[in-house]
Short mmCIF file of C-alpha atoms in Angstrom, two decimals:
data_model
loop_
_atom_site.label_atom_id
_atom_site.label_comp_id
_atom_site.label_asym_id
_atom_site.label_seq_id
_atom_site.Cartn_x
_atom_site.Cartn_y
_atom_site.Cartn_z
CA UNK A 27 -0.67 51.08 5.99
CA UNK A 28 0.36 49.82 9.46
CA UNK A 29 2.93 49.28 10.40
CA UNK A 30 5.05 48.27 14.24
CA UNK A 31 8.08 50.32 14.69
CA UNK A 32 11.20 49.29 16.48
CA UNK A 33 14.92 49.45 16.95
CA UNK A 34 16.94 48.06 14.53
CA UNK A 35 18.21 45.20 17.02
CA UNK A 36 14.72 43.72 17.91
CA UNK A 37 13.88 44.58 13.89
CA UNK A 38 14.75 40.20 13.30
CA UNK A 39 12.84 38.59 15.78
CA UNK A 40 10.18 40.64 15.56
CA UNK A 41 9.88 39.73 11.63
CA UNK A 42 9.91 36.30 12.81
CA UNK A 43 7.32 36.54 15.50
CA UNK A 44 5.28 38.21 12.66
CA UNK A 45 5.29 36.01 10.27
CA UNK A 46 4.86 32.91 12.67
CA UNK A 47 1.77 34.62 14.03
CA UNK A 48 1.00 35.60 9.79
CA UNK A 49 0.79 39.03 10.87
CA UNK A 50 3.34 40.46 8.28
CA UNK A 51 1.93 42.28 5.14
CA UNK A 52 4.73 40.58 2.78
CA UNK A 53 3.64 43.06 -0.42
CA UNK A 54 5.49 45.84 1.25
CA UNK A 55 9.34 45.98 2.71
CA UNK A 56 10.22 47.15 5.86
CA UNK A 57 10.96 50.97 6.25
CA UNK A 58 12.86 53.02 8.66
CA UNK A 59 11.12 55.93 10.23
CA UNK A 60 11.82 58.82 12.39
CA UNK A 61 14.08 57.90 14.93
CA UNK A 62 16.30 55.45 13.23
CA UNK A 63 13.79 52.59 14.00
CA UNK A 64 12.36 50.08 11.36
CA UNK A 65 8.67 49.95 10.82
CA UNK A 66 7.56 45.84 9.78
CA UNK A 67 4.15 46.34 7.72
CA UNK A 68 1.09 44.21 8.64
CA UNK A 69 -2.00 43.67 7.70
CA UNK A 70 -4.77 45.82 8.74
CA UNK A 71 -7.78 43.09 8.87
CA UNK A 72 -5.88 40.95 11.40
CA UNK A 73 -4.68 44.29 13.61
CA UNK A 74 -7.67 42.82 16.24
CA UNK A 75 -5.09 39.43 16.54
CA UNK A 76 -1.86 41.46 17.29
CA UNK A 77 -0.52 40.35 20.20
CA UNK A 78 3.19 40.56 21.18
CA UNK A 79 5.63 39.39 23.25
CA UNK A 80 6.55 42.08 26.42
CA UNK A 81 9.96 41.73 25.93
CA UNK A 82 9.76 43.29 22.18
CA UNK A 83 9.68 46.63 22.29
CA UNK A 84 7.55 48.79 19.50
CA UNK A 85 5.09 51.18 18.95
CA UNK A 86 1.91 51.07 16.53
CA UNK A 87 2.45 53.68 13.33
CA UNK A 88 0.85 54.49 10.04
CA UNK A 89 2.98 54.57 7.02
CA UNK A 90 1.75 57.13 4.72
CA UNK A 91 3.66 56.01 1.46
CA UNK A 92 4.55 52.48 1.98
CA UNK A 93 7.36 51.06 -0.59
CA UNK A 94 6.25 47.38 -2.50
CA UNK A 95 8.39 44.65 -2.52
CA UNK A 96 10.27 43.57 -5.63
CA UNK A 97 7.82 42.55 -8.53
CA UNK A 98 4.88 43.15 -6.23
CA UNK A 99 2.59 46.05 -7.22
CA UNK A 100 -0.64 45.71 -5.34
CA UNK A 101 -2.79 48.39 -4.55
CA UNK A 102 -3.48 49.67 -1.09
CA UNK A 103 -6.90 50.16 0.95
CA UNK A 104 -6.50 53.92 0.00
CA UNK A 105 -5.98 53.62 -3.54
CA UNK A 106 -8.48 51.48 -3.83
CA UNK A 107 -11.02 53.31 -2.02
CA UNK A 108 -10.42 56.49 -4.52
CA UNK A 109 -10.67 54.52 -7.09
CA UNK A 110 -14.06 52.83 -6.51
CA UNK A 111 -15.24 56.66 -5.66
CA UNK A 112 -13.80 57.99 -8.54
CA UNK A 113 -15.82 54.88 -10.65
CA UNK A 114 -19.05 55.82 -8.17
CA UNK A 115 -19.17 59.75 -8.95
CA UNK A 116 -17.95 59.65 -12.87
CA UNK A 117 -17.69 63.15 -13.81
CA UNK A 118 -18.99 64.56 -10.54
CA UNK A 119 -15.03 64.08 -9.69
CA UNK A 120 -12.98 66.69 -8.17
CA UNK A 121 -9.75 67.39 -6.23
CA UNK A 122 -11.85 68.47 -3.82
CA UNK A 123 -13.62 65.18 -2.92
CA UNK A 124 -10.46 63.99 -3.66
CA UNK A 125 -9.12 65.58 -0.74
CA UNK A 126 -11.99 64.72 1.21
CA UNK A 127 -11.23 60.75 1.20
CA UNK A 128 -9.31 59.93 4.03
CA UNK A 129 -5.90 58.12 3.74
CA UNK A 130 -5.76 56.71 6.87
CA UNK A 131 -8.47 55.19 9.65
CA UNK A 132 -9.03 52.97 12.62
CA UNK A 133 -9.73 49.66 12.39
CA UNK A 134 -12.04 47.58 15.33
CA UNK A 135 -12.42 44.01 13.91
CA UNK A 136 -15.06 44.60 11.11
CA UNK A 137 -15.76 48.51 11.83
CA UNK A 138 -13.75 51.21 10.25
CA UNK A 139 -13.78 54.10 12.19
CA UNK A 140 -13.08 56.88 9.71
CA UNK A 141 -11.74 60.34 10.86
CA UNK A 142 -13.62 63.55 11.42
CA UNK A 143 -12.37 65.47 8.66
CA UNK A 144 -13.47 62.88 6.08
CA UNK A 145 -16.64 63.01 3.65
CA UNK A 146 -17.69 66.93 4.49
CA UNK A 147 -17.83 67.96 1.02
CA UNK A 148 -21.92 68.59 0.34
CA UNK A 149 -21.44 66.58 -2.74
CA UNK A 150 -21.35 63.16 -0.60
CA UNK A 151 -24.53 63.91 0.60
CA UNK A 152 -25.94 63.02 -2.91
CA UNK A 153 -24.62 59.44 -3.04
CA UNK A 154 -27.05 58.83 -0.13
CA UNK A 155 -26.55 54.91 1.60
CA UNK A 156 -24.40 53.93 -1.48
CA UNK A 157 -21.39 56.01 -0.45
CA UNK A 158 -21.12 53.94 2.90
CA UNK A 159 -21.66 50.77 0.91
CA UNK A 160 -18.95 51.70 -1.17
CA UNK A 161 -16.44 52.76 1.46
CA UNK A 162 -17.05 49.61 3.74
CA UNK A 163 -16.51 47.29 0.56
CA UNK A 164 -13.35 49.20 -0.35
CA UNK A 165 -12.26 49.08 3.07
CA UNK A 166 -13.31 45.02 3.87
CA UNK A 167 -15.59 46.21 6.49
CA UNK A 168 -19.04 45.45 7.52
CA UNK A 169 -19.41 48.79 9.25
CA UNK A 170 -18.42 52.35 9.25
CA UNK A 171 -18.43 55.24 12.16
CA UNK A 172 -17.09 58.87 11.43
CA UNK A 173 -15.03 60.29 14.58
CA UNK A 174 -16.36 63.84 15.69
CA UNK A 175 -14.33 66.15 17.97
CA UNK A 176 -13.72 64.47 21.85
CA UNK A 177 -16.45 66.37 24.22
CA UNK A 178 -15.22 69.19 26.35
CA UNK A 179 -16.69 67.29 29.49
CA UNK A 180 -14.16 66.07 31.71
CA UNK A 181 -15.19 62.17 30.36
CA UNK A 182 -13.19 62.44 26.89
CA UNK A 183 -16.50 61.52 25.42
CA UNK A 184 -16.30 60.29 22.06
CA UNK A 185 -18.49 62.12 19.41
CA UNK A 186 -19.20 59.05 17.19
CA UNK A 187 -21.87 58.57 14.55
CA UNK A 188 -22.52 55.80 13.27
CA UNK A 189 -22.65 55.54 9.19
CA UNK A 190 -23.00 51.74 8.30
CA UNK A 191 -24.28 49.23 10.95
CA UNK A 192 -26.87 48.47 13.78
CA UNK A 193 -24.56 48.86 17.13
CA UNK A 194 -21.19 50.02 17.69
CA UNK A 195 -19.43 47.53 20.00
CA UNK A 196 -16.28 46.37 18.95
CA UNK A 197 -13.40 43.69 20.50
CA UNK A 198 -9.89 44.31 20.57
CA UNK A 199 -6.96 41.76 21.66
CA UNK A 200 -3.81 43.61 22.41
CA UNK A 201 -0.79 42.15 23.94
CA UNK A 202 -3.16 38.97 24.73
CA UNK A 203 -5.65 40.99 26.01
CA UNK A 204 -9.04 41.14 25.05
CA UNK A 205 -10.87 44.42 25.16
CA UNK A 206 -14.53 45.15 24.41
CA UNK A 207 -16.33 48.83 24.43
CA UNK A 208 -18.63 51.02 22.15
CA UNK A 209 -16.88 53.17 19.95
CA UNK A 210 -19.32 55.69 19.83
CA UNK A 211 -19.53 56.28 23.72
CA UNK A 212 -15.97 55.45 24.35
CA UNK A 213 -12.57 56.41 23.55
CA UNK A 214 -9.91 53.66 22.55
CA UNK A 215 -6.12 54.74 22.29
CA UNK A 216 -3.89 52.14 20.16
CA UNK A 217 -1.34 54.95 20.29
CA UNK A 218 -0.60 53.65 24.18
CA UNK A 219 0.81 49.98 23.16
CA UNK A 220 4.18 50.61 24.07
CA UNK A 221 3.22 52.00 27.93
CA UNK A 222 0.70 48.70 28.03
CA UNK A 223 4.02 46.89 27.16
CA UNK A 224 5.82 48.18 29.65
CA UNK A 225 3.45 48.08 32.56
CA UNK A 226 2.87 44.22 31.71
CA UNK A 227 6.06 43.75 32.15
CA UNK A 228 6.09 45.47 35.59
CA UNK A 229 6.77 43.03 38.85
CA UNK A 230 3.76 43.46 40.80
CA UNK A 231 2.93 40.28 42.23
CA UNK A 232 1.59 39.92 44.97
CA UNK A 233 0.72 44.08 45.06
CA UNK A 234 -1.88 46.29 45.56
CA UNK A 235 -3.10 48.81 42.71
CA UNK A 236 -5.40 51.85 42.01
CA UNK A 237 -5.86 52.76 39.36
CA UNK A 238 -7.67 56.38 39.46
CA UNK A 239 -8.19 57.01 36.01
CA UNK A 240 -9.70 53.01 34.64
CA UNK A 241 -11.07 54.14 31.14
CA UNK A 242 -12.10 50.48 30.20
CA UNK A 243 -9.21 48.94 31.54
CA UNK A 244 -6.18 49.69 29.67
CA UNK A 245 -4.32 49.51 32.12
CA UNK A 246 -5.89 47.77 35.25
CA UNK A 247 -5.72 44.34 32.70
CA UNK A 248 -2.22 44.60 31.96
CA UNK A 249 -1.25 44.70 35.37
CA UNK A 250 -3.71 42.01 36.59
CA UNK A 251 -3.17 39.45 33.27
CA UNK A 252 0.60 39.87 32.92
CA UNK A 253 2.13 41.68 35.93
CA UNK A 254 0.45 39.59 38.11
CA UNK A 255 -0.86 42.27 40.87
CA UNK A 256 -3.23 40.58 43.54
CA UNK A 257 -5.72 42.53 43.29
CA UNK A 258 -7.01 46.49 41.78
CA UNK A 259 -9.21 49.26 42.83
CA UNK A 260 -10.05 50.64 39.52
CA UNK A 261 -11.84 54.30 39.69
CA UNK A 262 -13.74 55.68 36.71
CA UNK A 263 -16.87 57.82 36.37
CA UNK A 264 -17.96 57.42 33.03
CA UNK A 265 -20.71 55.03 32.69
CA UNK A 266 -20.27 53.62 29.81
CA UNK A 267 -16.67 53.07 30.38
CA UNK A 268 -17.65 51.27 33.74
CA UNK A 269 -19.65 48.92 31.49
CA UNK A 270 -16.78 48.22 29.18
CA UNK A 271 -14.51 47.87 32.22
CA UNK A 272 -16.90 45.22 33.89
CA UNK A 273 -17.29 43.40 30.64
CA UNK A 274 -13.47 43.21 29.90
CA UNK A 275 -12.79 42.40 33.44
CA UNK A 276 -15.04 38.98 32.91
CA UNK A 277 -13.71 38.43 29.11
CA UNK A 278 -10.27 38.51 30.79
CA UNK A 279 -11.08 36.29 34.18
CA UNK A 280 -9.94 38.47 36.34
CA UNK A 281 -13.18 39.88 37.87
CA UNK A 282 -12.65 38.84 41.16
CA UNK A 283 -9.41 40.50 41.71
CA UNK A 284 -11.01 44.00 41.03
CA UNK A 285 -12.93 46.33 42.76
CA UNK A 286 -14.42 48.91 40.21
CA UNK A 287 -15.51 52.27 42.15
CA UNK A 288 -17.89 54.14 39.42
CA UNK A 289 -17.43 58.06 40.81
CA UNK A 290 -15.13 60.79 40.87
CA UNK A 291 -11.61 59.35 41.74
CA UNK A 292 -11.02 62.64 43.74
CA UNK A 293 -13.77 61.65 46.33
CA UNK A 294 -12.56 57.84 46.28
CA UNK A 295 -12.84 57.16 50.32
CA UNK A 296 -10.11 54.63 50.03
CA UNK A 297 -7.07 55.21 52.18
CA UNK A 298 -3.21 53.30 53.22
CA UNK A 299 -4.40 50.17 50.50
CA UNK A 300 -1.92 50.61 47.54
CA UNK A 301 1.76 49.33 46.68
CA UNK A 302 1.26 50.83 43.34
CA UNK A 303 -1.14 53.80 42.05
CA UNK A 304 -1.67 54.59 38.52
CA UNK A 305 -2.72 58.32 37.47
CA UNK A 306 -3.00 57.73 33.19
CA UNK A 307 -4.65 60.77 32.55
CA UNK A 308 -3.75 63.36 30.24
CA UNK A 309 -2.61 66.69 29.65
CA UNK A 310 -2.28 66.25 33.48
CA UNK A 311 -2.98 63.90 36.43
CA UNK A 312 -2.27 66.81 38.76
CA UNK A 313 -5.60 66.89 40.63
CA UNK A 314 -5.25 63.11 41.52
CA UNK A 315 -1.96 63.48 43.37
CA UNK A 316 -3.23 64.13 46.46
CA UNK A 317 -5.64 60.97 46.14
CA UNK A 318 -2.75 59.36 45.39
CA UNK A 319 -0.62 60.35 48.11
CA UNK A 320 -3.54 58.89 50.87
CA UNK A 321 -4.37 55.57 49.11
CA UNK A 322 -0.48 54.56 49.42
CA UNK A 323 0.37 52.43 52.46
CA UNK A 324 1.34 54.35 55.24
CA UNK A 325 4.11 51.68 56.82
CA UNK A 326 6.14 50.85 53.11
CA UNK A 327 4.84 53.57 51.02
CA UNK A 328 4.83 52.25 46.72
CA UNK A 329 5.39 53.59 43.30
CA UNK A 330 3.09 56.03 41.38
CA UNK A 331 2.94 55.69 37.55
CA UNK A 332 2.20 59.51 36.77
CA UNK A 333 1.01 60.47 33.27
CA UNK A 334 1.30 64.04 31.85
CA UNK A 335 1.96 66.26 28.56
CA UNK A 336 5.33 67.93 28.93
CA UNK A 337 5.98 70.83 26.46
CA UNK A 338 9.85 70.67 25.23
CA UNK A 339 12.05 72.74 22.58
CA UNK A 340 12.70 71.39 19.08
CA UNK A 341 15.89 69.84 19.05
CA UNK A 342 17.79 70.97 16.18
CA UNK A 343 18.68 67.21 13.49
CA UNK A 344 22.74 68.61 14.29
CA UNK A 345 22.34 68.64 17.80
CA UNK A 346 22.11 65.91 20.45
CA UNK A 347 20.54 66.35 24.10
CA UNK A 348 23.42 65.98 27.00
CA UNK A 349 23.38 62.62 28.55
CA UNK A 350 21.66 63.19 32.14
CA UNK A 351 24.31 63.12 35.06
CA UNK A 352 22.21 59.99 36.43
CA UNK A 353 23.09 57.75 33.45
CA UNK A 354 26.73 58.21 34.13
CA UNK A 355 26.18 57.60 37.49
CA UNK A 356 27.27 60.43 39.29
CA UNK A 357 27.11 59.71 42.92
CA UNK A 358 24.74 62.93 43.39
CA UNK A 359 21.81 60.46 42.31
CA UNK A 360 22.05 58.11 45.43
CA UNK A 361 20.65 61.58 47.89
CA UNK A 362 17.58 60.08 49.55
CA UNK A 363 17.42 62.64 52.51
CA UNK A 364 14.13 64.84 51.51
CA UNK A 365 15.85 65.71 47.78
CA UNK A 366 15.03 64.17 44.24
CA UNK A 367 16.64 61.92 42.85
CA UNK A 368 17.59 61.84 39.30
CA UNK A 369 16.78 58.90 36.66
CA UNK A 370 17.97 55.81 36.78
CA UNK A 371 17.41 55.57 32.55
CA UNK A 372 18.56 52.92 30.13
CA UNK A 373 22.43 53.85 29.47
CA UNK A 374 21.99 55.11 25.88
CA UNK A 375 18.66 54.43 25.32
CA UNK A 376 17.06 56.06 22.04
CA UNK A 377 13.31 56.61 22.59
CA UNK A 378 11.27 59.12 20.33
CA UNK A 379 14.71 59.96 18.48
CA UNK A 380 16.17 61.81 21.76
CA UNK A 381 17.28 61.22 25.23
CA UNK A 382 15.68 62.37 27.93
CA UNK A 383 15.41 66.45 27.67
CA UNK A 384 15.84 68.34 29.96
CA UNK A 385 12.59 70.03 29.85
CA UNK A 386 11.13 66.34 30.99
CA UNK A 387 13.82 66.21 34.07
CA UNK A 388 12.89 69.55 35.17
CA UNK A 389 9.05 68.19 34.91
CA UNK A 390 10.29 65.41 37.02
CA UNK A 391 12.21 66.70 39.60
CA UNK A 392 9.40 69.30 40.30
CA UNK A 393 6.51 66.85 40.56
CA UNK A 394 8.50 64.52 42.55
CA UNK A 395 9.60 67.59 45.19
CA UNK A 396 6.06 68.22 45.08
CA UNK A 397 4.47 64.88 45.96
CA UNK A 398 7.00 64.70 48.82
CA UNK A 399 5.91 68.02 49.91
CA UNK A 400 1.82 66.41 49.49
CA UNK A 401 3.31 63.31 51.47
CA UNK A 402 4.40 65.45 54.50
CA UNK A 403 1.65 67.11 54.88
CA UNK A 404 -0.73 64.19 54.65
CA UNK A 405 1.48 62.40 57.34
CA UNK A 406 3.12 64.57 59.80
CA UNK A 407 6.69 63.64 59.10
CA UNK A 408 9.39 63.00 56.19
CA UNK A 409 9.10 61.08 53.39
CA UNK A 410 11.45 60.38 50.21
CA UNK A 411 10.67 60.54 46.41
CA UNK A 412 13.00 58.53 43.94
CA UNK A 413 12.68 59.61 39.97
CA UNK A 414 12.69 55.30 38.65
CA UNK A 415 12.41 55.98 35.27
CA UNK A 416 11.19 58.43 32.37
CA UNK A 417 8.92 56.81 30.12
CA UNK A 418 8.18 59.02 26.23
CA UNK A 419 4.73 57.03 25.34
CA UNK A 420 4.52 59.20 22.04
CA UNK A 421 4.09 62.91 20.80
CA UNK A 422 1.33 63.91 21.43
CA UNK A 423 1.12 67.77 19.16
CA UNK A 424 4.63 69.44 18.02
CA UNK A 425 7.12 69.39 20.87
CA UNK A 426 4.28 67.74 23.54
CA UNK A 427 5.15 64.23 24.24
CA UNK A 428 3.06 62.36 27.08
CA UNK A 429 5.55 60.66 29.55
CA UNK A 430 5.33 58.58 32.35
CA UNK A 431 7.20 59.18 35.68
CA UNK A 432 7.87 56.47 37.31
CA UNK A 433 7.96 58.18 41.29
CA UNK A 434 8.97 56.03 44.44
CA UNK A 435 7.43 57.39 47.89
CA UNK A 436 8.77 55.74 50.85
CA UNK A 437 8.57 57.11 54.54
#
């Protein structure tokens, strides 16, 4: 089921702001999951109404083997789904279509979006329009896609089909927003809550931002609806994402503060225009940096939000990572003469079950020495990077987690 996972201390209030918004699934009790947080369950057919408050933070999780609340024994989609399939196939049951059901899905208001790996088994074939049928009434939806592998072709082009239904557009609100997009020609991450969160809660008013990697927005509309930015350049070069983006744009009433530039961001002919650039594009934003460098103002410089998979050792359960010199303040993190600076992180803060490694400081230190190395040769003289912050979005394979540096460039 789903589930929001947070630190024990927010774990109250956002119960409450749960149940006043009759988001909480009440037939299951809250868990705690890997990093001593506490996942609240909710319930999956109102997932399209979450929205939350930026100052509670959480992330979006799936709890495999959710535990019932006292005298409550109700059934869950999954059970029910194998048991309707079990009922549909009789004696043509095996543990092999059994393994075949999926456990766990996406949800986009009334479309289930099942994963790839689901349904392979020949035998389905058999069941014919009846099997969909059977899944979407299990499931409480009105129609059904299957998820394929994401296209090799620089776009993250979804491979959708879709099983039940006429069209595949879907609507989203998150955080307030409202997003709208095909889900069989593009790709919609619910994994990235927490780093919407955060950006929202950015102070960019009155700013400048580009935003080299748009998708369909999710993150140009944070940063115009809640962190108030004047006004975005938003680069993207896959046409059906620029469609989204134009229609979410309007849904959200802030077309007129955007400029969308449909094309390769590393051709983008804008220059000395940004307070703030966003590069939220993953494994690496590496061939952007140099785009990013020129689009910054030349008199004040700004702040890039850079987005990359960073590859760390396991941490053994016994062991804890060393608290970074920068959270106890060490005055070797106030240098701003040409050299790195170290993070200014959260004393203490738990995020993904460790502090920051040191894997993602050495990440850091040498993307900020060389954007300052980019920066001086774009402009002929010195200019200073400042490591802000280190932001863990979420793991993205064993030991890769996709962080955000947080990188100020001033001349």
């Amino acid at each position: 089921i789903p589930a929001l996972a947070t630190e024990p201390q927010f774990a109250q209030r956002l119960r409450e702001h749960l149940e006043r918004e009759q988001l909480l699934d009440r037939h299951y009790r809250l868990q705690k999951v890997q990093g001593g947080h506490v996942a609240l369950p909710v319930l999956e057919e109102k997932l399209s109404q979450l929205w939350l408050p930026q100052e509670m933070p959480c992330d979006l999780v799936q709890i495999q083997d959710p535990v019932p609340s006292r005298g409550v024994r109700r059934q869950t989609p999954a059970q029910k789904l194998r048991e309707e399939l079990r009922q549909l196939l009789g004696e043509s049951w095996s543990e092999e279509l059994e393994r075949d059901v999926p456990r766990a899905w996406q949800r986009h208001g009334d479309l289930v979006l099942l994963s790839e790996d689901s349904f392979r088994a020949a035998q389905w074939e058999n069941l014919g329009p009846v099997l969909w049928e059977t899944v979407a009434s299990a499931l409480g939806a009105q129609r059904l896609a299957r998820q394929g592998r994401v296209s090799p072709d620089g776009m993250r082009s979804p491979s959708v089909s879709l099983l039940l239904g006429q069209d595949g557009w879907v609507e989203h609100v998150d955080n307030g927003i409202r997003y709208t997009f095909d889900v069989t020609k593009c790709m919609f991450s619910a994994g990235n809550i927490r780093e919407k969160l955060r950006v929202a809660s950015l102070p960019c008013s009155g700013e400048v931002l580009v935003d080299l990697y748009a998708g369909i927005g999710y993150f140009t509309l944070p940063f115009l609806v809640h962190a108030e930015a004047a006004f975005a350049h938003a680069c993207e070069w896959n046409g059906h994402a620029v469609e989204a983006l134009r229609r979410n744009l309007a849904l959200n009433g802030v077309q007129d503060r955007c400029h969308v530039h449909h094309g390769d961001s590393r051709q983008l002919e804008l220059q000395d225009v940004a307070d703030r650039v966003n590069l939220g594009l993953i494994p690496s934003s590496e061939e952007g940096w140099p785009v990013a460098c020129r689009v910054l103002k030349k008199s004040t410089g700004g702040v890039l939000h850079i987005h990359h998979n960073v590859e760390s050792l396991p941490v053994p359960a016994s062991s804890q990572t060393p608290v970074l010199q920068a959270e106890q303040g060490s005055p070797e993190a106030a240098k701003c003469d040409g050299e790195v600076q170290d993070p200014k992180e959260d004393r203490g803060k738990e995020t993904l079950g460790a502090r920051i490694r040191p894997e993602w400081q050495t990440w850091a230190e040498a993307t900020a020495a060389r954007i300052q190395e980019l920066l001086v040769e774009l402009h002929g003289q010195l200019w200073c990077t400042s490591i802000l912050h280190i932001e863990p979005v979420k793991s993205y394979a064993p030991h890769v987690h996709h962080l955000v540096l947080d990188l100020e460039c001033r001349p």
